[in-house]
Amino acid sequence: MPARRRRPLPLLLAALALAAAAPGCGNERAPVPETPLPGVRLGDNPLDDPKAGYSLIAPAGWTVTSGQPPEVTTIASGAAIVSLLRYPRTETLPRTKAELDRAMADLIAAAKARDPSFTVIRSARTRVDGKPAVEIRATETIAGVPRTVRSAHVYAHGAEFVVDMYAPNDDFRRIDALYFRPLLRSLELRAPTA
């Protein structure tokens, strides 16, 4: 079971707090910027990262940043965030129904141990880009704020490739339909070049 990196949301909140405290020109403090949620879809932003072994179509206008392994990329608009992580594996990757069920149970147990508020809405075996995967939709608390997350764990090319997509609970269904599910459907995985 990989040690999961903290979600980028705390970094975003810390950056906003720093921006509020940092002096601007003169002695005035800079106002805290609003972080509105994305509205209508403005188009597509194709991303291709041969070193990490993926390509996908992100929403146009969202901020894309590279991460330090195991985090590959973060794609964000306000409080709607997609985090891509790649965990290289030396053990046999889950492929059968029983192996995928066991992986899903282990992921849920680890999430509940990390965050007692973690509550599964739905979990299932699935396929992403034709590869064996498990998907968990749940509510959890990130930096003290309740969020809904869709987390897909895809087992391919000697790695567990994780796509965590989260947004505020009240807005999750809209953001999931407009942005998260299309992004996940567009994901293509291949062996990384690095």
mmCIF file of C-alpha atoms in Angstrom:
data_model
loop_
_atom_site.group_PDB
_atom_site.id
_atom_site.type_symbol
_atom_site.label_atom_id
_atom_site.label_comp_id
_atom_site.label_asym_id
_atom_site.label_seq_id
_atom_site.Cartn_x
_atom_site.Cartn_y
_atom_site.Cartn_z
ATOM 1 C CA MET A 1 0.000 0.000 0.000
ATOM 2 C CA PRO A 2 1.646 3.311 -1.002
ATOM 3 C CA ALA A 3 2.080 6.140 1.422
ATOM 4 C CA ARG A 4 -0.244 8.733 -0.070
ATOM 5 C CA ARG A 5 0.960 12.295 -0.470
ATOM 6 C CA ARG A 6 -1.097 15.009 1.099
ATOM 7 C CA ARG A 7 -3.560 16.539 -1.262
ATOM 8 C CA PRO A 8 -2.508 19.820 -2.945
ATOM 9 C CA LEU A 9 -5.494 21.654 -1.399
ATOM 10 C CA PRO A 10 -3.578 22.450 1.814
ATOM 11 C CA LEU A 11 -0.829 23.969 -0.349
ATOM 12 C CA LEU A 12 -3.418 26.082 -2.162
ATOM 13 C CA LEU A 13 -4.932 27.252 1.132
ATOM 14 C CA ALA A 14 -1.482 28.041 2.522
ATOM 15 C CA ALA A 15 -0.614 30.036 -0.606
ATOM 16 C CA LEU A 16 -3.842 32.020 -0.280
ATOM 17 C CA ALA A 17 -3.116 32.751 3.370
ATOM 18 C CA LEU A 18 0.411 33.851 2.492
ATOM 19 C CA ALA A 19 -0.927 36.123 -0.244
ATOM 20 C CA ALA A 20 -3.238 37.758 2.284
ATOM 21 C CA ALA A 21 -0.435 38.328 4.773
ATOM 22 C CA ALA A 22 2.247 39.434 2.331
ATOM 23 C CA PRO A 23 2.667 43.177 2.002
ATOM 24 C CA GLY A 24 1.869 44.583 -1.403
ATOM 25 C CA CYS A 25 3.298 47.827 -2.749
ATOM 26 C CA GLY A 26 3.457 50.185 0.206
ATOM 27 C CA ASN A 27 2.024 49.073 3.547
ATOM 28 C CA GLU A 28 -1.270 47.631 2.315
ATOM 29 C CA ARG A 29 -2.006 43.921 2.519
ATOM 30 C CA ALA A 30 -2.965 42.111 -0.641
ATOM 31 C CA PRO A 31 -6.588 40.911 -0.593
ATOM 32 C CA VAL A 32 -7.239 37.179 -0.470
ATOM 33 C CA PRO A 33 -8.089 36.164 -4.033
ATOM 34 C CA GLU A 34 -11.430 34.504 -4.624
ATOM 35 C CA THR A 35 -11.196 30.904 -5.766
ATOM 36 C CA PRO A 36 -14.424 30.425 -7.689
ATOM 37 C CA LEU A 37 -15.389 27.029 -8.962
ATOM 38 C CA PRO A 38 -15.280 26.457 -12.697
ATOM 39 C CA GLY A 39 -18.370 27.437 -14.654
ATOM 40 C CA VAL A 40 -19.195 26.320 -18.160
ATOM 41 C CA ARG A 41 -16.620 24.249 -19.998
ATOM 42 C CA LEU A 42 -14.510 26.541 -22.191
ATOM 43 C CA GLY A 43 -12.802 23.904 -24.292
ATOM 44 C CA ASP A 44 -10.083 21.292 -24.117
ATOM 45 C CA ASN A 45 -6.410 21.302 -23.220
ATOM 46 C CA PRO A 46 -4.688 18.114 -24.454
ATOM 47 C CA LEU A 47 -1.841 17.064 -22.140
ATOM 48 C CA ASP A 48 0.828 14.519 -23.027
ATOM 49 C CA ASP A 49 3.594 13.488 -20.621
ATOM 50 C CA PRO A 50 5.767 10.707 -22.116
ATOM 51 C CA LYS A 51 8.052 10.709 -19.048
ATOM 52 C CA ALA A 52 5.109 9.870 -16.776
ATOM 53 C CA GLY A 53 3.420 7.672 -19.396
ATOM 54 C CA TYR A 54 0.063 9.365 -19.828
ATOM 55 C CA SER A 55 -1.992 11.630 -22.037
ATOM 56 C CA LEU A 56 -5.435 13.098 -21.383
ATOM 57 C CA ILE A 57 -7.695 15.996 -22.212
ATOM 58 C CA ALA A 58 -7.867 18.543 -19.393
ATOM 59 C CA PRO A 59 -10.340 21.416 -19.276
ATOM 60 C CA ALA A 60 -9.100 24.588 -20.990
ATOM 61 C CA GLY A 61 -8.254 27.401 -18.590
ATOM 62 C CA TRP A 62 -7.395 25.153 -15.645
ATOM 63 C CA THR A 63 -3.961 25.540 -14.043
ATOM 64 C CA VAL A 64 -1.602 22.642 -14.777
ATOM 65 C CA THR A 65 1.479 22.127 -12.591
ATOM 66 C CA SER A 66 4.090 19.372 -12.501
ATOM 67 C CA GLY A 67 4.702 17.603 -9.231
ATOM 68 C CA GLN A 68 7.480 15.715 -7.526
ATOM 69 C CA PRO A 69 7.158 11.911 -7.638
ATOM 70 C CA PRO A 70 4.956 10.177 -6.876
ATOM 71 C CA GLU A 71 2.803 13.168 -7.841
ATOM 72 C CA VAL A 72 2.926 13.654 -11.603
ATOM 73 C CA THR A 73 0.586 16.564 -12.327
ATOM 74 C CA THR A 74 -2.040 18.724 -10.640
ATOM 75 C CA ILE A 75 -4.851 20.263 -12.681
ATOM 76 C CA ALA A 76 -6.958 22.825 -10.804
ATOM 77 C CA SER A 77 -9.589 25.505 -11.071
ATOM 78 C CA GLY A 78 -10.451 27.074 -7.729
ATOM 79 C CA ALA A 79 -11.418 24.330 -5.291
ATOM 80 C CA ALA A 80 -11.867 21.737 -8.066
ATOM 81 C CA ILE A 81 -8.644 19.729 -8.221
ATOM 82 C CA VAL A 82 -7.326 16.721 -10.125
ATOM 83 C CA SER A 83 -4.155 15.104 -8.829
ATOM 84 C CA LEU A 84 -2.301 12.500 -10.913
ATOM 85 C CA LEU A 85 0.105 10.182 -9.093
ATOM 86 C CA ARG A 86 2.210 7.259 -10.292
ATOM 87 C CA TYR A 87 3.469 4.603 -7.875
ATOM 88 C CA PRO A 88 5.926 2.153 -9.497
ATOM 89 C CA ARG A 89 5.254 -1.436 -8.387
ATOM 90 C CA THR A 90 7.528 -4.464 -8.315
ATOM 91 C CA GLU A 91 4.817 -6.858 -7.066
ATOM 92 C CA THR A 92 2.240 -8.396 -9.374
ATOM 93 C CA LEU A 93 -0.466 -5.864 -10.189
ATOM 94 C CA PRO A 94 -4.092 -6.787 -9.420
ATOM 95 C CA ARG A 95 -5.952 -8.120 -12.463
ATOM 96 C CA THR A 96 -8.563 -10.646 -11.338
ATOM 97 C CA LYS A 97 -11.859 -9.725 -9.681
ATOM 98 C CA ALA A 98 -10.601 -11.062 -6.341
ATOM 99 C CA GLU A 99 -7.311 -9.138 -6.587
ATOM 100 C CA LEU A 100 -9.088 -5.895 -7.530
ATOM 101 C CA ASP A 101 -11.606 -6.363 -4.695
ATOM 102 C CA ARG A 102 -8.716 -6.849 -2.253
ATOM 103 C CA ALA A 103 -6.937 -3.736 -3.568
ATOM 104 C CA MET A 104 -10.154 -1.730 -3.206
ATOM 105 C CA ALA A 105 -10.701 -2.963 0.359
ATOM 106 C CA ASP A 106 -7.095 -2.060 1.250
ATOM 107 C CA LEU A 107 -7.479 1.437 -0.249
ATOM 108 C CA ILE A 108 -10.703 2.077 1.671
ATOM 109 C CA ALA A 109 -9.188 0.813 4.935
ATOM 110 C CA ALA A 110 -6.117 3.046 4.482
ATOM 111 C CA ALA A 111 -8.302 6.087 3.705
ATOM 112 C CA LYS A 112 -10.470 5.488 6.798
ATOM 113 C CA ALA A 113 -7.358 5.089 8.969
ATOM 114 C CA ARG A 114 -6.005 8.401 7.642
ATOM 115 C CA ASP A 115 -9.326 10.279 7.883
ATOM 116 C CA PRO A 116 -12.077 8.978 10.204
ATOM 117 C CA SER A 117 -14.619 11.127 8.320
ATOM 118 C CA PHE A 118 -13.945 9.168 5.081
ATOM 119 C CA THR A 119 -17.274 7.716 3.917
ATOM 120 C CA VAL A 120 -17.646 5.610 0.779
ATOM 121 C CA ILE A 121 -20.475 6.636 -1.543
ATOM 122 C CA ARG A 122 -19.718 4.013 -4.193
ATOM 123 C CA SER A 123 -16.849 1.716 -5.114
ATOM 124 C CA ALA A 124 -16.401 -0.610 -8.060
ATOM 125 C CA ARG A 125 -14.017 -2.575 -10.223
ATOM 126 C CA THR A 126 -13.696 -0.932 -13.618
ATOM 127 C CA ARG A 127 -11.380 -0.428 -16.566
ATOM 128 C CA VAL A 128 -9.619 2.787 -17.554
ATOM 129 C CA ASP A 129 -8.050 2.860 -21.013
ATOM 130 C CA GLY A 130 -8.746 -0.885 -21.101
ATOM 131 C CA LYS A 131 -6.580 -1.461 -18.012
ATOM 132 C CA PRO A 132 -7.757 -3.039 -14.719
ATOM 133 C CA ALA A 133 -8.796 -0.392 -12.204
ATOM 134 C CA VAL A 134 -10.831 0.337 -9.102
ATOM 135 C CA GLU A 135 -12.792 3.500 -8.548
ATOM 136 C CA ILE A 136 -13.947 4.903 -5.225
ATOM 137 C CA ARG A 137 -16.277 7.855 -4.743
ATOM 138 C CA ALA A 138 -16.375 9.143 -1.169
ATOM 139 C CA THR A 139 -16.639 12.128 1.120
ATOM 140 C CA GLU A 140 -13.653 13.094 3.238
ATOM 141 C CA THR A 141 -12.131 16.038 5.057
ATOM 142 C CA ILE A 142 -9.200 17.875 3.480
ATOM 143 C CA ALA A 143 -7.539 20.650 5.503
ATOM 144 C CA GLY A 144 -10.627 20.710 7.749
ATOM 145 C CA VAL A 145 -12.998 21.194 4.785
ATOM 146 C CA PRO A 146 -15.458 18.487 3.646
ATOM 147 C CA ARG A 147 -14.915 17.373 0.052
ATOM 148 C CA THR A 148 -16.204 14.707 -2.299
ATOM 149 C CA VAL A 149 -13.578 12.714 -4.173
ATOM 150 C CA ARG A 150 -13.599 10.361 -7.147
ATOM 151 C CA SER A 151 -10.413 8.301 -6.980
ATOM 152 C CA ALA A 152 -9.407 5.928 -9.787
ATOM 153 C CA HIS A 153 -6.508 3.505 -9.305
ATOM 154 C CA VAL A 154 -5.332 2.013 -12.594
ATOM 155 C CA TYR A 155 -2.908 -0.922 -12.635
ATOM 156 C CA ALA A 156 -0.718 -0.976 -15.735
ATOM 157 C CA HIS A 157 2.849 -0.734 -17.039
ATOM 158 C CA GLY A 158 4.434 -1.716 -13.732
ATOM 159 C CA ALA A 159 2.654 0.965 -11.724
ATOM 160 C CA GLU A 160 -0.453 2.037 -9.863
ATOM 161 C CA PHE A 161 -1.587 5.222 -11.613
ATOM 162 C CA VAL A 162 -3.932 7.248 -9.387
ATOM 163 C CA VAL A 163 -6.324 9.974 -10.507
ATOM 164 C CA ASP A 164 -7.816 11.817 -7.504
ATOM 165 C CA MET A 165 -10.533 14.328 -8.438
ATOM 166 C CA TYR A 166 -12.157 16.375 -5.693
ATOM 167 C CA ALA A 167 -14.433 19.348 -5.218
ATOM 168 C CA PRO A 168 -16.733 20.843 -2.569
ATOM 169 C CA ASN A 169 -19.591 18.506 -1.676
ATOM 170 C CA ASP A 170 -22.367 20.825 -2.903
ATOM 171 C CA ASP A 171 -20.742 21.304 -6.329
ATOM 172 C CA PHE A 172 -19.237 17.881 -6.885
ATOM 173 C CA ARG A 173 -21.973 16.385 -9.097
ATOM 174 C CA ARG A 174 -21.858 19.284 -11.574
ATOM 175 C CA ILE A 175 -18.047 19.424 -11.664
ATOM 176 C CA ASP A 176 -17.833 15.634 -11.902
ATOM 177 C CA ALA A 177 -20.191 15.539 -14.917
ATOM 178 C CA LEU A 178 -18.608 18.505 -16.739
ATOM 179 C CA TYR A 179 -14.935 17.969 -15.965
ATOM 180 C CA PHE A 180 -13.867 14.938 -13.938
ATOM 181 C CA ARG A 181 -15.576 12.072 -15.801
ATOM 182 C CA PRO A 182 -14.620 13.378 -19.284
ATOM 183 C CA LEU A 183 -11.001 13.791 -18.124
ATOM 184 C CA LEU A 184 -10.915 10.235 -16.769
ATOM 185 C CA ARG A 185 -12.493 8.836 -19.966
ATOM 186 C CA SER A 186 -9.794 10.589 -22.031
ATOM 187 C CA LEU A 187 -6.889 9.120 -20.017
ATOM 188 C CA GLU A 188 -4.465 6.956 -21.998
ATOM 189 C CA LEU A 189 -1.612 5.161 -20.267
ATOM 190 C CA ARG A 190 1.609 3.736 -21.653
ATOM 191 C CA ALA A 191 5.023 2.757 -20.334
ATOM 192 C CA PRO A 192 6.805 5.885 -19.082
ATOM 193 C CA THR A 193 10.021 6.978 -20.772
ATOM 194 C CA ALA A 194 11.630 7.985 -17.467
#
